[in-house]
PDB file of C-alpha atoms in Angstrom:
ATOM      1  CA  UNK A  19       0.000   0.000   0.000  1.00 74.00           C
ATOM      2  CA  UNK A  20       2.884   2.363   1.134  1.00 79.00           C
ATOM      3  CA  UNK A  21       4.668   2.121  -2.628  1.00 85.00           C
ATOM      4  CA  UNK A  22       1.610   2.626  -4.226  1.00 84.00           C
ATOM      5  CA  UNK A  23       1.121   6.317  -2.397  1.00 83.00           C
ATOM      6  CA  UNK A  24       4.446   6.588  -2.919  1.00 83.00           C
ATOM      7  CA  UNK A  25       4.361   6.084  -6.613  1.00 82.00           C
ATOM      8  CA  UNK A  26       1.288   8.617  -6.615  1.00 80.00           C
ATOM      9  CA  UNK A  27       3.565  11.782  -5.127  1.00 77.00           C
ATOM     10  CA  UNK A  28       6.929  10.739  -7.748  1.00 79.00           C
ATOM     11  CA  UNK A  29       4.657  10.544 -10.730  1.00 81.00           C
ATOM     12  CA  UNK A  30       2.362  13.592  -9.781  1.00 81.00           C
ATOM     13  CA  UNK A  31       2.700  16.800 -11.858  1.00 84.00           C
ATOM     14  CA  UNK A  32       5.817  15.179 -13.718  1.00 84.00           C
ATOM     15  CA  UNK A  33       6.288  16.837 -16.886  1.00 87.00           C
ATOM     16  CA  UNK A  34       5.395  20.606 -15.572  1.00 87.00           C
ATOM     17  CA  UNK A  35       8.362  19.799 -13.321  1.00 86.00           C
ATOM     18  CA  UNK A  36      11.085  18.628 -15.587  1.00 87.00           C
ATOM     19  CA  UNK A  37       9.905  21.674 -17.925  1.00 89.00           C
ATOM     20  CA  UNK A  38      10.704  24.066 -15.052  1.00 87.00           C
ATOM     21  CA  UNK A  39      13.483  22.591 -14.395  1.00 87.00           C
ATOM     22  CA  UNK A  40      15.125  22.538 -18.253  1.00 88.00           C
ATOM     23  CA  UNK A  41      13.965  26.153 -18.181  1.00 88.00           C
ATOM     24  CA  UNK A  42      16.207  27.648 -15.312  1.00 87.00           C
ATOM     25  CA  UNK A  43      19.025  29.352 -16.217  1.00 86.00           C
ATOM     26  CA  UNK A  44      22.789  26.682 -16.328  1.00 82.00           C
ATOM     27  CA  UNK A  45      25.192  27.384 -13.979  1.00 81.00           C
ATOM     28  CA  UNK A  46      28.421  29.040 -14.667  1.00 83.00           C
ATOM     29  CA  UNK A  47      31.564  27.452 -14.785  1.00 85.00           C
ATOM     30  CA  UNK A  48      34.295  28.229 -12.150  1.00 85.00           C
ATOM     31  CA  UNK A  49      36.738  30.384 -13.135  1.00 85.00           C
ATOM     32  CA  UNK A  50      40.300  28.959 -14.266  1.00 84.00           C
ATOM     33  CA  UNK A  51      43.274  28.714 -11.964  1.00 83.00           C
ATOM     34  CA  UNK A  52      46.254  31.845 -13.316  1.00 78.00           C
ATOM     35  CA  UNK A  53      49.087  29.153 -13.165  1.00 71.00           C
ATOM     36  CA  UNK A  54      47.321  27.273 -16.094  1.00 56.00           C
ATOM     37  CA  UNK A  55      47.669  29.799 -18.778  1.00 55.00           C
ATOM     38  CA  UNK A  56      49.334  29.683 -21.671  1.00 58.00           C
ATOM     39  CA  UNK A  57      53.464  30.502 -22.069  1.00 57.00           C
ATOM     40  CA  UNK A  58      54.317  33.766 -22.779  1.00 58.00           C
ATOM     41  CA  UNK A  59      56.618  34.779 -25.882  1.00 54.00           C
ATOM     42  CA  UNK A  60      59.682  35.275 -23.195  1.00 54.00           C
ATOM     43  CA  UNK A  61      60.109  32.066 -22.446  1.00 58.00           C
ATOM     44  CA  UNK A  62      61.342  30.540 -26.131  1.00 62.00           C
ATOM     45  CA  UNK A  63      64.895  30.817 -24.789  1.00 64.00           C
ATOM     46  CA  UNK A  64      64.637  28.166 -22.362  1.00 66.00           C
ATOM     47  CA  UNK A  65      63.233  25.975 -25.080  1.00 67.00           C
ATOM     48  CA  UNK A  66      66.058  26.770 -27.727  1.00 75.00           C
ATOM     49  CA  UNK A  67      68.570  25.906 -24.948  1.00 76.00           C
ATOM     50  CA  UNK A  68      67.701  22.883 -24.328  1.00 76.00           C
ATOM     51  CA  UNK A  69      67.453  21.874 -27.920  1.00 79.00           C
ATOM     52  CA  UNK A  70      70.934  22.657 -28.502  1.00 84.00           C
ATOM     53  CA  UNK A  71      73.702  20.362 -28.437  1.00 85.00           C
ATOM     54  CA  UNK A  72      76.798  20.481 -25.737  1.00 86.00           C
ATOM     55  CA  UNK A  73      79.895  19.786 -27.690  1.00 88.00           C
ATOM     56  CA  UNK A  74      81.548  18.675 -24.309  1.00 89.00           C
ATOM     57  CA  UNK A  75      79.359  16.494 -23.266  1.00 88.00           C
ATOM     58  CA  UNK A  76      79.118  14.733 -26.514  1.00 88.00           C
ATOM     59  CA  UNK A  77      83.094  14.215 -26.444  1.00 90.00           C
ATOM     60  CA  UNK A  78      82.801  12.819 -22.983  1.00 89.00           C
ATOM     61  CA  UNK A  79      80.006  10.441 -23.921  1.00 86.00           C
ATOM     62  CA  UNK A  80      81.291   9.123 -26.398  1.00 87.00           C
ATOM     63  CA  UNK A  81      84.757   8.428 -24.743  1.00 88.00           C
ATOM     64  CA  UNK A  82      82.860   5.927 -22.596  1.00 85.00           C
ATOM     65  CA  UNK A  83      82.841   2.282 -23.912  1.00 82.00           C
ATOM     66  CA  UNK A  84      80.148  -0.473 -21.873  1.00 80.00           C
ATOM     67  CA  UNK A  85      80.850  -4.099 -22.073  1.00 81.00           C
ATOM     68  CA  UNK A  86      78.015  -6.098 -20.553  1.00 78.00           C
ATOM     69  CA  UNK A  87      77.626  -9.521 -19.683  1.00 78.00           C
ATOM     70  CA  UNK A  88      75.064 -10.990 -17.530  1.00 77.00           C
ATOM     71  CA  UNK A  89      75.907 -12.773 -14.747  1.00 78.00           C
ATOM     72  CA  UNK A  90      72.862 -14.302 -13.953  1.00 77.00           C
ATOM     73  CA  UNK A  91      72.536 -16.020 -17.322  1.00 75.00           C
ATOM     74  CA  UNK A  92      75.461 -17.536 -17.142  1.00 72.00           C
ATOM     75  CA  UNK A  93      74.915 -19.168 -13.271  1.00 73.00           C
ATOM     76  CA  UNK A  94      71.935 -20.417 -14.440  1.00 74.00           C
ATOM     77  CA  UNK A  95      73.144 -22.095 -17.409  1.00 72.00           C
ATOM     78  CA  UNK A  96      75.810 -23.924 -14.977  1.00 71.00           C
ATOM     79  CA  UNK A  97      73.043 -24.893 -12.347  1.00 76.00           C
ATOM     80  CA  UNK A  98      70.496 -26.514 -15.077  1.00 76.00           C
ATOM     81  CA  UNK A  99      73.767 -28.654 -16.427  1.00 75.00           C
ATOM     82  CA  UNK A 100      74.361 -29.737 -12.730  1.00 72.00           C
ATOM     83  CA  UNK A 101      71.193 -30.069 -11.692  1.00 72.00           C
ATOM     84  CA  UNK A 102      70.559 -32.403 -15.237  1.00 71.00           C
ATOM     85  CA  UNK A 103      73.959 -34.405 -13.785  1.00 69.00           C
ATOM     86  CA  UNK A 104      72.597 -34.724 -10.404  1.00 64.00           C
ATOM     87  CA  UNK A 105      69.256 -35.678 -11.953  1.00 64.00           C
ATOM     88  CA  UNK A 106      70.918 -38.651 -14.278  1.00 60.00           C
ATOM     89  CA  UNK A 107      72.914 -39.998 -11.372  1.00 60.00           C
ATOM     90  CA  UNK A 108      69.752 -40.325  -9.332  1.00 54.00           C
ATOM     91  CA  UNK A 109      67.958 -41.692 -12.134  1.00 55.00           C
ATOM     92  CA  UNK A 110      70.274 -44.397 -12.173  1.00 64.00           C
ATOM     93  CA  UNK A 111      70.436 -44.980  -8.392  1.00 80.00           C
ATOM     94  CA  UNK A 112      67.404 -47.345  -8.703  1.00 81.00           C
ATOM     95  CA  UNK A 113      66.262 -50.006  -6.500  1.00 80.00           C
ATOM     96  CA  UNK A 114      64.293 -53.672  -7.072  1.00 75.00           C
ATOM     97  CA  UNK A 115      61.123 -53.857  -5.806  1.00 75.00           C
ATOM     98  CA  UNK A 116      60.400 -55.208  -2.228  1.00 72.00           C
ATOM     99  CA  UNK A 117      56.218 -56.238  -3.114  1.00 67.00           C
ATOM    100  CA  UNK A 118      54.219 -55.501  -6.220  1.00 68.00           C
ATOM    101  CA  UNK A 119      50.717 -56.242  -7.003  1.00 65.00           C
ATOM    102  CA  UNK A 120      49.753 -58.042 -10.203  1.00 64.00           C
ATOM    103  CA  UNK A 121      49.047 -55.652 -12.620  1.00 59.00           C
ATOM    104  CA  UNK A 122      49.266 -57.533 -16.020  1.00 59.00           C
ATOM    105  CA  UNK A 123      45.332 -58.475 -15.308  1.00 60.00           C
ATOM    106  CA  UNK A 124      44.538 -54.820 -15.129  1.00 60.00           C
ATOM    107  CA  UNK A 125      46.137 -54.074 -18.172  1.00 58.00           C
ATOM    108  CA  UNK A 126      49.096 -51.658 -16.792  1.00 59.00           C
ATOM    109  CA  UNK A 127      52.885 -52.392 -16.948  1.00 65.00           C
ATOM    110  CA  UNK A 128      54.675 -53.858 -14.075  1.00 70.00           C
ATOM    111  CA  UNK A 129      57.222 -52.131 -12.912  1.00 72.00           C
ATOM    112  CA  UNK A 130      60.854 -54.061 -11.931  1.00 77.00           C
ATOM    113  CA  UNK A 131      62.622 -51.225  -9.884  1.00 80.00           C
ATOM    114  CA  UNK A 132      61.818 -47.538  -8.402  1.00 82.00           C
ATOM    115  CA  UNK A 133      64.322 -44.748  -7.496  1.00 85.00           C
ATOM    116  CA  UNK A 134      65.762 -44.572  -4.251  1.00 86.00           C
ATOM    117  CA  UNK A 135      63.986 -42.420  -1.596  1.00 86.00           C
ATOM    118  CA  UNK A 136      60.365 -43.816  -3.453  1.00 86.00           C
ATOM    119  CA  UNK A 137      57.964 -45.918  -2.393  1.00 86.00           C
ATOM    120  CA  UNK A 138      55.207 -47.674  -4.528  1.00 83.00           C
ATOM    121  CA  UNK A 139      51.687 -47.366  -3.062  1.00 83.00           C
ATOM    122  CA  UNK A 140      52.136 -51.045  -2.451  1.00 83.00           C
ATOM    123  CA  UNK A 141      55.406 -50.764  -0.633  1.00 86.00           C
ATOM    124  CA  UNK A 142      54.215 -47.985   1.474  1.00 88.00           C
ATOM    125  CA  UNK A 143      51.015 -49.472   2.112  1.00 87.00           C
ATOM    126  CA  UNK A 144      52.948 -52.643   3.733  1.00 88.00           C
ATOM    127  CA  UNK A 145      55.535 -50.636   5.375  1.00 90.00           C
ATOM    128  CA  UNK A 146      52.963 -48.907   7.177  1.00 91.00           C
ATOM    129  CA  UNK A 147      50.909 -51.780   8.208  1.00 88.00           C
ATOM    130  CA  UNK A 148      54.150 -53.835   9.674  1.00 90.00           C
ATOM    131  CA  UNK A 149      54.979 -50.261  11.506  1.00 92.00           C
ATOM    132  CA  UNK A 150      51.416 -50.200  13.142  1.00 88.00           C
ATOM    133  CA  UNK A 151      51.255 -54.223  13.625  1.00 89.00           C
ATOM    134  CA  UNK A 152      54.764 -54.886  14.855  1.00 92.00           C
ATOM    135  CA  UNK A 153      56.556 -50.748  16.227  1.00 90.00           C
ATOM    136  CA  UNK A 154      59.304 -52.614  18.113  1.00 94.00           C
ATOM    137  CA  UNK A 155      60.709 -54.583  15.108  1.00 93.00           C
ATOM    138  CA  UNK A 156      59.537 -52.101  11.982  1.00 92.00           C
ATOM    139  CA  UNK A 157      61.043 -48.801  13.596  1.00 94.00           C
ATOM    140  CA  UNK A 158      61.823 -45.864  11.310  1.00 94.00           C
ATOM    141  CA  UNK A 159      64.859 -46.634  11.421  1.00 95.00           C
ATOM    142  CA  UNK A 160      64.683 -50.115   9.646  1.00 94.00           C
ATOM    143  CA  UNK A 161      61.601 -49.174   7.666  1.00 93.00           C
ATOM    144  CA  UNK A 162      64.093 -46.246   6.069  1.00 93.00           C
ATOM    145  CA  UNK A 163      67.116 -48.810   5.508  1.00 92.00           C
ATOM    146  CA  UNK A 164      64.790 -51.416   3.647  1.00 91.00           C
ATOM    147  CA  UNK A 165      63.564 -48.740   1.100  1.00 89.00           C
ATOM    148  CA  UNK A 166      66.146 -46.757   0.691  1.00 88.00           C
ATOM    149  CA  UNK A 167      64.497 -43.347   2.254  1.00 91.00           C
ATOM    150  CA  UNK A 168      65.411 -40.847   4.344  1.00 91.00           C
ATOM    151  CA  UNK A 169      65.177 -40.763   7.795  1.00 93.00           C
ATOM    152  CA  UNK A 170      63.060 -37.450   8.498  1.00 93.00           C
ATOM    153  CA  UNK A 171      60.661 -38.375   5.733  1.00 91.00           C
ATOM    154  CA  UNK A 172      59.672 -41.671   6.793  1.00 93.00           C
ATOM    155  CA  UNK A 173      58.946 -40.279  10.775  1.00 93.00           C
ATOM    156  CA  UNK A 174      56.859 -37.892   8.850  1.00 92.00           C
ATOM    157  CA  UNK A 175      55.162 -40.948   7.088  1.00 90.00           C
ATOM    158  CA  UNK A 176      54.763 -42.663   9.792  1.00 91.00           C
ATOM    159  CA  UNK A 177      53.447 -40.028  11.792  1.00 90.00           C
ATOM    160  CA  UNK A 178      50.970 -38.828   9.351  1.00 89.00           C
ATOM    161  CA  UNK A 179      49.630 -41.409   7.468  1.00 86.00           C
ATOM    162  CA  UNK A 180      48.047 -44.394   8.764  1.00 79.00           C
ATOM    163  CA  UNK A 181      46.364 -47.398   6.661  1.00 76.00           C
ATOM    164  CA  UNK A 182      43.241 -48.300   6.371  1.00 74.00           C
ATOM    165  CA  UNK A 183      41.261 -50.266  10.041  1.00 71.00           C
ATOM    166  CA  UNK A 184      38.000 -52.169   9.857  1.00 74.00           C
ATOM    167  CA  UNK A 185      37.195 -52.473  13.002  1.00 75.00           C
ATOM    168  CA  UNK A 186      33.512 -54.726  13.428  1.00 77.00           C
ATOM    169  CA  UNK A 187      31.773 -53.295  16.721  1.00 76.00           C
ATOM    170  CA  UNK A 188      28.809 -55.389  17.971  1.00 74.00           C
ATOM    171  CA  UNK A 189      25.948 -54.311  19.297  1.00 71.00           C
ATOM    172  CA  UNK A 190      25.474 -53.808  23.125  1.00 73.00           C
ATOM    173  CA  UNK A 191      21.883 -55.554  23.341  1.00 74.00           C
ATOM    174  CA  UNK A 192      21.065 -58.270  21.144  1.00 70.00           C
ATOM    175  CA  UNK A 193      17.726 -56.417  20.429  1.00 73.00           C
ATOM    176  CA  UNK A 194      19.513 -53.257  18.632  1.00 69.00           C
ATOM    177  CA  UNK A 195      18.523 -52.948  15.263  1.00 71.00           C
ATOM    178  CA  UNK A 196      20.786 -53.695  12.698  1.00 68.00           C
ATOM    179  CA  UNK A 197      21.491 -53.184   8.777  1.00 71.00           C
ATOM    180  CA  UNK A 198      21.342 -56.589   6.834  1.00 74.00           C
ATOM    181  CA  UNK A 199      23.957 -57.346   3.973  1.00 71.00           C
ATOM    182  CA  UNK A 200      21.997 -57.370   0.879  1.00 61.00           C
TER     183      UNK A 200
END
């Protein structure tokens, strides 16, 4: 009800309005700031000085000879060669596997060997089972020396990741309803 009033007083006596208003008289504009106004015919000698040329300054420059090399380039060129002879020396630190799965029936490639410091999902899902099964005989320690890994990352492995527990709870009272297997 309230925008319907309210729509009544915008709308009434529209046009006589905006006609008033396109009749008043436009404002004037402010005047302009002094500082803005054109140069005066005075100053053409600064600009004709600075066009010239200084004979001694030319001599100078061109006395000056710049040989640059970059430094950066080159460093970088020598770390990508040693970081590609680092890479091909890991590359061939490889190591057998320890357990694989059978993949031939799933259609993928078996692999034979993995670089040192990885772990197959396989081999990491087995070290981490003997860790939680048997701690006092698969420490980090061992676990690290079997596969080739480093220390620090396999307490982080161990620490952090933790396989896969079905654990079967039954019921307190016989009575409790429960979900069949279909």
């Amino acid at each position: 009800m309230g925008a319907r009033v309210a729509r009544l007083f915008r709308n009434f006596n529209l046009e006589n309005r905006v006609h008033r208003e396109i009749s008043k008289e436009k404002p004037r504009a402010a005047p302009r700031h002094a500082a803005t106004a054109l140069p005066s015919a005075g100053s053409s000698s600064e600009g004709e000085t600075v066009n010239q040329k200084n004979v001694p300054l030319l001599t100078n420059l061109q006395s000056v000879y710049v040989e640059s090399t970059d430094p950066a380039a080159a460093a970088a060129a020598a770390a990508a060669e040693a970081s590609k002879i680092v890479m091909v020396s890991k590359e061939m630190e490889r190591r057998p596997l320890k357990y694989s799965l059978p993949l031939d029936r799933y259609g993928l490639v078996e692999l034979t060997d993995v670089p040192k410091g990885k772990l197959t999902i396989t081999e990491a899902l087995k070290a981490l089972s003997s860790h939680q099964q048997q701690p006092q005989t698969w420490t980090p320690e061992k676990i690290a020396q079997d596969y080739s890994l480093d220390l620090k990352d396999t307490k982080a492995l161990l620490e952090f990741f933790v396989p896969f527990q079905i654990q079967i709870i039954p019921p307190k009272t016989e009575n409790a309803k429960q979900i069949k297997a279909s």
